[in-house]
Amino acid sequence: GRMFVNRVFRINAEKMFELLFTDSYFFRRFMDARKFTGVMSSSWQRDTSGSMKRSLNYTITITNPLVGKFSTATENQTLYKESRQGHYYIVDAEVYTHDVPYHDYFYTLNRYCIIRNSKRKCRLRVYTDVKYKKQPWGFVKSFISKNSWSGLEDYFRHLEAELLEEEVELTQGSGDP
Ligand code: YK8
């Protein structure tokens, strides 16, 4: 896998969780900017193992010329019970893109770690892996992974940039240097 985000933000851990994993204004705006449409999300619900789960459905707009312009997607998120509110949060997100070529061969696993750094700061790490449900031919596999990595890199670079802007907005007027 690859680590796409690994940086400290002047945003507290609880706020970071709220921005990324609740129906926040920040995330709605980000999805709009990415041209995600028809976003439906369930609320967090505890499962039998004690972890929390929710799922999102949306349609993504794709810029990759090899692929159709749109695909529906399902994202299943798990907030592990080892998480401690305000201190650290571990969320796994499995993303299935249903309408892209070879969609039955792969999905993407994103692991988000939010770790409290100080009262006002946290570290966000996003680790991503492309997972195979069945073993594709070598050339198909490299085709899938190459196209996935470039799309993922673009997405997380944009997310990081938006978080940096949010950080400025949240810090402004707080009186902190
Ligand atoms: C989530 C991984 C692959 C897919 C895309 C299709 C490759 C097709 C391969 C063929 C378009 C928001 C991606 C990037 C679409 C976007 C997905 C996002 C960014 C040509 C063989 C959507 C995180 C996420 C996970 C997987 C990404 C797809 O929160 O290349």
mmCIF file of C-alpha atoms and ligand atoms in Angstrom:
data_model
loop_
_atom_site.group_PDB
_atom_site.id
_atom_site.type_symbol
_atom_site.label_atom_id
_atom_site.label_comp_id
_atom_site.label_asym_id
_atom_site.label_seq_id
_atom_site.Cartn_x
_atom_site.Cartn_y
_atom_site.Cartn_z
ATOM 1 C CA GLY A 1 0.000 0.000 0.000
ATOM 2 C CA ARG A 2 0.875 3.672 0.075
ATOM 3 C CA MET A 3 0.684 6.512 2.556
ATOM 4 C CA PHE A 4 -0.953 9.517 0.923
ATOM 5 C CA VAL A 5 -1.373 11.854 3.853
ATOM 6 C CA ASN A 6 0.852 12.091 6.909
ATOM 7 C CA ARG A 7 0.897 15.489 8.513
ATOM 8 C CA VAL A 8 0.043 17.480 11.604
ATOM 9 C CA PHE A 9 -2.867 19.913 11.347
ATOM 10 C CA ARG A 10 -3.764 22.698 13.719
ATOM 11 C CA ILE A 11 -7.178 21.110 14.106
ATOM 12 C CA ASN A 12 -8.022 19.062 17.174
ATOM 13 C CA ALA A 13 -8.618 15.329 16.802
ATOM 14 C CA GLU A 14 -12.314 15.519 17.580
ATOM 15 C CA LYS A 15 -12.851 18.273 15.030
ATOM 16 C CA MET A 16 -10.892 16.324 12.401
ATOM 17 C CA PHE A 17 -13.119 13.297 12.944
ATOM 18 C CA GLU A 18 -16.178 15.502 12.656
ATOM 19 C CA LEU A 19 -14.926 17.094 9.430
ATOM 20 C CA LEU A 20 -14.169 13.802 7.710
ATOM 21 C CA PHE A 21 -16.653 11.324 9.127
ATOM 22 C CA THR A 22 -19.884 13.109 9.850
ATOM 23 C CA ASP A 23 -22.290 14.920 7.595
ATOM 24 C CA SER A 24 -20.192 18.099 7.933
ATOM 25 C CA TYR A 25 -20.385 21.220 5.823
ATOM 26 C CA PHE A 26 -16.679 20.749 5.030
ATOM 27 C CA PHE A 27 -17.191 17.270 3.604
ATOM 28 C CA ARG A 28 -20.328 18.174 1.682
ATOM 29 C CA ARG A 29 -18.430 21.019 0.056
ATOM 30 C CA PHE A 30 -15.492 18.738 -0.710
ATOM 31 C CA MET A 31 -17.749 16.161 -2.349
ATOM 32 C CA ASP A 32 -19.341 18.943 -4.394
ATOM 33 C CA ALA A 33 -15.893 20.072 -5.510
ATOM 34 C CA ARG A 34 -15.063 16.458 -6.534
ATOM 35 C CA LYS A 35 -18.412 16.310 -8.388
ATOM 36 C CA PHE A 36 -19.746 13.463 -6.265
ATOM 37 C CA THR A 37 -23.514 13.350 -6.639
ATOM 38 C CA GLY A 38 -26.424 11.560 -4.993
ATOM 39 C CA VAL A 39 -24.544 11.215 -1.736
ATOM 40 C CA MET A 40 -26.437 9.047 0.765
ATOM 41 C CA SER A 41 -24.903 8.206 4.097
ATOM 42 C CA SER A 42 -26.164 6.188 7.023
ATOM 43 C CA SER A 43 -25.436 7.225 10.584
ATOM 44 C CA TRP A 44 -22.829 5.502 12.742
ATOM 45 C CA GLN A 45 -24.177 2.335 14.324
ATOM 46 C CA ARG A 46 -22.522 -0.052 16.763
ATOM 47 C CA ASP A 47 -22.103 -3.608 15.491
ATOM 48 C CA THR A 48 -21.837 -6.843 17.485
ATOM 49 C CA SER A 49 -18.044 -6.563 17.786
ATOM 50 C CA GLY A 50 -18.345 -3.156 19.471
ATOM 51 C CA SER A 51 -17.014 -1.170 16.516
ATOM 52 C CA MET A 52 -19.081 1.463 14.749
ATOM 53 C CA LYS A 53 -20.144 1.170 11.118
ATOM 54 C CA ARG A 54 -21.683 3.376 8.500
ATOM 55 C CA SER A 55 -21.929 3.292 4.751
ATOM 56 C CA LEU A 56 -22.031 5.849 1.989
ATOM 57 C CA ASN A 57 -23.339 5.604 -1.529
ATOM 58 C CA TYR A 58 -22.559 8.135 -4.195
ATOM 59 C CA THR A 59 -21.838 8.621 -7.863
ATOM 60 C CA ILE A 60 -18.313 9.743 -8.725
ATOM 61 C CA THR A 61 -17.276 11.734 -11.739
ATOM 62 C CA ILE A 62 -14.193 10.277 -13.377
ATOM 63 C CA THR A 63 -11.638 12.238 -15.357
ATOM 64 C CA ASN A 64 -9.615 9.204 -16.482
ATOM 65 C CA PRO A 65 -10.161 9.011 -20.288
ATOM 66 C CA LEU A 66 -9.990 5.201 -20.218
ATOM 67 C CA VAL A 67 -13.054 4.935 -18.052
ATOM 68 C CA GLY A 68 -16.688 6.026 -18.426
ATOM 69 C CA LYS A 69 -17.470 9.442 -17.000
ATOM 70 C CA PHE A 70 -19.430 8.211 -13.958
ATOM 71 C CA SER A 71 -19.528 5.322 -11.566
ATOM 72 C CA THR A 72 -21.651 4.518 -8.568
ATOM 73 C CA ALA A 73 -19.661 3.668 -5.480
ATOM 74 C CA THR A 74 -20.223 2.208 -2.043
ATOM 75 C CA GLU A 75 -17.998 3.055 0.870
ATOM 76 C CA ASN A 76 -18.219 0.957 4.043
ATOM 77 C CA GLN A 77 -16.577 2.620 7.017
ATOM 78 C CA THR A 78 -15.601 1.002 10.305
ATOM 79 C CA LEU A 79 -14.594 3.053 13.321
ATOM 80 C CA TYR A 80 -12.669 0.598 15.465
ATOM 81 C CA LYS A 81 -13.648 0.221 19.077
ATOM 82 C CA GLU A 82 -10.017 0.811 20.078
ATOM 83 C CA SER A 83 -10.598 4.459 19.129
ATOM 84 C CA ARG A 84 -10.787 6.966 22.006
ATOM 85 C CA GLN A 85 -12.852 10.087 21.515
ATOM 86 C CA GLY A 86 -10.641 13.149 21.305
ATOM 87 C CA HIS A 87 -7.448 11.032 21.401
ATOM 88 C CA TYR A 88 -7.298 8.729 18.436
ATOM 89 C CA TYR A 89 -9.579 7.383 15.807
ATOM 90 C CA ILE A 90 -8.952 4.541 13.413
ATOM 91 C CA VAL A 91 -11.337 4.291 10.479
ATOM 92 C CA ASP A 92 -11.145 1.751 7.685
ATOM 93 C CA ALA A 93 -13.039 2.595 4.514
ATOM 94 C CA GLU A 94 -13.613 -0.061 1.867
ATOM 95 C CA VAL A 95 -14.547 1.540 -1.411
ATOM 96 C CA TYR A 96 -16.218 -0.377 -4.240
ATOM 97 C CA THR A 97 -16.568 1.362 -7.590
ATOM 98 C CA HIS A 98 -19.359 -0.573 -9.285
ATOM 99 C CA ASP A 99 -19.259 0.669 -12.864
ATOM 100 C CA VAL A 100 -15.594 0.818 -13.839
ATOM 101 C CA PRO A 101 -13.892 -1.831 -15.964
ATOM 102 C CA TYR A 102 -12.783 -4.866 -13.906
ATOM 103 C CA HIS A 103 -14.834 -3.629 -10.944
ATOM 104 C CA ASP A 104 -15.447 -7.222 -9.857
ATOM 105 C CA TYR A 105 -11.697 -7.746 -9.405
ATOM 106 C CA PHE A 106 -10.770 -5.056 -6.919
ATOM 107 C CA TYR A 107 -11.694 -2.610 -4.221
ATOM 108 C CA THR A 108 -9.766 0.011 -2.310
ATOM 109 C CA LEU A 109 -9.028 0.035 1.392
ATOM 110 C CA ASN A 110 -8.265 3.381 2.989
ATOM 111 C CA ARG A 111 -7.118 3.473 6.594
ATOM 112 C CA TYR A 112 -7.479 6.859 8.295
ATOM 113 C CA CYS A 113 -5.700 7.447 11.603
ATOM 114 C CA ILE A 114 -6.371 10.635 13.531
ATOM 115 C CA ILE A 115 -4.018 10.997 16.473
ATOM 116 C CA ARG A 116 -4.187 13.750 19.065
ATOM 117 C CA ASN A 117 -0.985 15.745 19.077
ATOM 118 C CA SER A 118 -1.847 18.448 21.574
ATOM 119 C CA LYS A 119 -4.972 20.237 22.696
ATOM 120 C CA ARG A 120 -5.350 21.930 19.335
ATOM 121 C CA LYS A 121 -3.435 19.692 16.944
ATOM 122 C CA CYS A 122 -3.695 16.255 15.464
ATOM 123 C CA ARG A 123 -1.840 14.089 13.009
ATOM 124 C CA LEU A 124 -3.784 12.635 10.093
ATOM 125 C CA ARG A 125 -2.463 9.580 8.313
ATOM 126 C CA VAL A 126 -4.116 7.979 5.339
ATOM 127 C CA TYR A 127 -2.830 4.658 4.168
ATOM 128 C CA THR A 128 -4.293 3.129 1.031
ATOM 129 C CA ASP A 129 -4.203 -0.307 -0.514
ATOM 130 C CA VAL A 130 -5.734 -1.759 -3.649
ATOM 131 C CA LYS A 131 -7.186 -5.177 -2.766
ATOM 132 C CA TYR A 132 -8.000 -7.961 -5.184
ATOM 133 C CA LYS A 133 -11.127 -10.067 -4.831
ATOM 134 C CA LYS A 134 -9.923 -12.429 -7.519
ATOM 135 C CA GLN A 135 -6.532 -12.760 -9.091
ATOM 136 C CA PRO A 136 -6.421 -10.891 -12.409
ATOM 137 C CA TRP A 137 -3.919 -11.508 -15.190
ATOM 138 C CA GLY A 138 -0.659 -9.659 -14.718
ATOM 139 C CA PHE A 139 -1.352 -6.986 -17.282
ATOM 140 C CA VAL A 140 -4.860 -6.404 -15.986
ATOM 141 C CA LYS A 141 -3.536 -6.103 -12.464
ATOM 142 C CA SER A 142 -0.951 -3.508 -13.412
ATOM 143 C CA PHE A 143 -3.610 -1.645 -15.405
ATOM 144 C CA ILE A 144 -5.919 -1.563 -12.394
ATOM 145 C CA SER A 145 -3.226 -0.553 -9.929
ATOM 146 C CA LYS A 146 -1.713 2.135 -12.139
ATOM 147 C CA ASN A 147 -5.093 3.775 -12.728
ATOM 148 C CA SER A 148 -6.146 3.425 -9.112
ATOM 149 C CA TRP A 149 -2.976 4.980 -7.679
ATOM 150 C CA SER A 150 -3.165 8.007 -9.912
ATOM 151 C CA GLY A 151 -6.849 8.600 -9.067
ATOM 152 C CA LEU A 152 -6.208 8.093 -5.363
ATOM 153 C CA GLU A 153 -3.201 10.381 -5.319
ATOM 154 C CA ASP A 154 -5.208 13.141 -6.949
ATOM 155 C CA TYR A 155 -8.080 12.682 -4.490
ATOM 156 C CA PHE A 156 -5.934 12.732 -1.346
ATOM 157 C CA ARG A 157 -3.793 15.629 -2.537
ATOM 158 C CA HIS A 158 -6.987 17.614 -2.984
ATOM 159 C CA LEU A 159 -8.321 16.520 0.420
ATOM 160 C CA GLU A 160 -5.074 17.564 2.094
ATOM 161 C CA ALA A 161 -5.189 20.970 0.386
ATOM 162 C CA GLU A 162 -8.796 21.528 1.504
ATOM 163 C CA LEU A 163 -7.903 20.560 5.071
ATOM 164 C CA LEU A 164 -5.054 23.066 5.043
ATOM 165 C CA GLU A 165 -7.511 25.766 4.001
ATOM 166 C CA GLU A 166 -9.926 24.703 6.697
ATOM 167 C CA GLU A 167 -7.085 24.890 9.203
ATOM 168 C CA VAL A 168 -6.482 28.522 8.247
ATOM 169 C CA GLU A 169 -10.176 29.318 8.598
ATOM 170 C CA LEU A 170 -10.447 27.623 11.963
ATOM 171 C CA THR A 171 -7.278 29.257 13.286
ATOM 172 C CA GLN A 172 -8.176 32.773 12.133
ATOM 173 C CA GLY A 173 -9.626 34.807 14.935
ATOM 174 C CA SER A 174 -8.755 32.240 17.586
ATOM 175 C CA GLY A 175 -5.914 34.475 18.742
ATOM 176 C CA ASP A 176 -3.339 31.683 18.479
ATOM 177 C CA PRO A 177 -0.014 32.392 16.821
HETATM 178 C C1 YK8 B 1 -13.352 7.531 -1.566
HETATM 179 C C2 YK8 B 1 -9.973 3.641 -7.234
HETATM 180 C C3 YK8 B 1 -10.050 3.406 -8.739
HETATM 181 C C4 YK8 B 1 -10.991 4.478 -9.320
HETATM 182 C C5 YK8 B 1 -10.687 4.835 -10.824
HETATM 183 C C6 YK8 B 1 -11.046 3.646 -11.726
HETATM 184 C C7 YK8 B 1 -9.945 2.816 -12.148
HETATM 185 C C8 YK8 B 1 -10.435 1.867 -13.184
HETATM 186 C C9 YK8 B 1 -9.392 0.863 -13.492
HETATM 187 C C10 YK8 B 1 -9.524 0.330 -14.896
HETATM 188 C C11 YK8 B 1 -11.483 5.999 -11.351
HETATM 189 C C12 YK8 B 1 -13.749 8.480 -2.669
HETATM 190 C C13 YK8 B 1 -10.973 5.572 -8.240
HETATM 191 C C14 YK8 B 1 -9.709 6.434 -8.271
HETATM 192 C C15 YK8 B 1 -12.201 6.460 -8.166
HETATM 193 C C16 YK8 B 1 -12.276 7.273 -6.878
HETATM 194 C C17 YK8 B 1 -12.181 6.422 -5.601
HETATM 195 C C18 YK8 B 1 -12.160 7.278 -4.293
HETATM 196 C C19 YK8 B 1 -11.156 8.437 -4.425
HETATM 197 C C20 YK8 B 1 -9.134 1.353 -15.949
HETATM 198 C C21 YK8 B 1 -8.729 -0.916 -14.991
HETATM 199 C C22 YK8 B 1 -13.574 7.819 -4.042
HETATM 200 C C23 YK8 B 1 -11.924 7.090 -1.760
HETATM 201 C C24 YK8 B 1 -11.773 6.471 -3.111
HETATM 202 C C25 YK8 B 1 -11.355 5.196 -3.209
HETATM 203 C C26 YK8 B 1 -11.081 4.518 -4.483
HETATM 204 C C27 YK8 B 1 -10.992 5.472 -5.670
HETATM 205 C C28 YK8 B 1 -11.042 4.694 -6.982
HETATM 206 O O1 YK8 B 1 -13.540 8.129 -0.293
HETATM 207 O O2 YK8 B 1 -9.334 5.149 -10.966
#
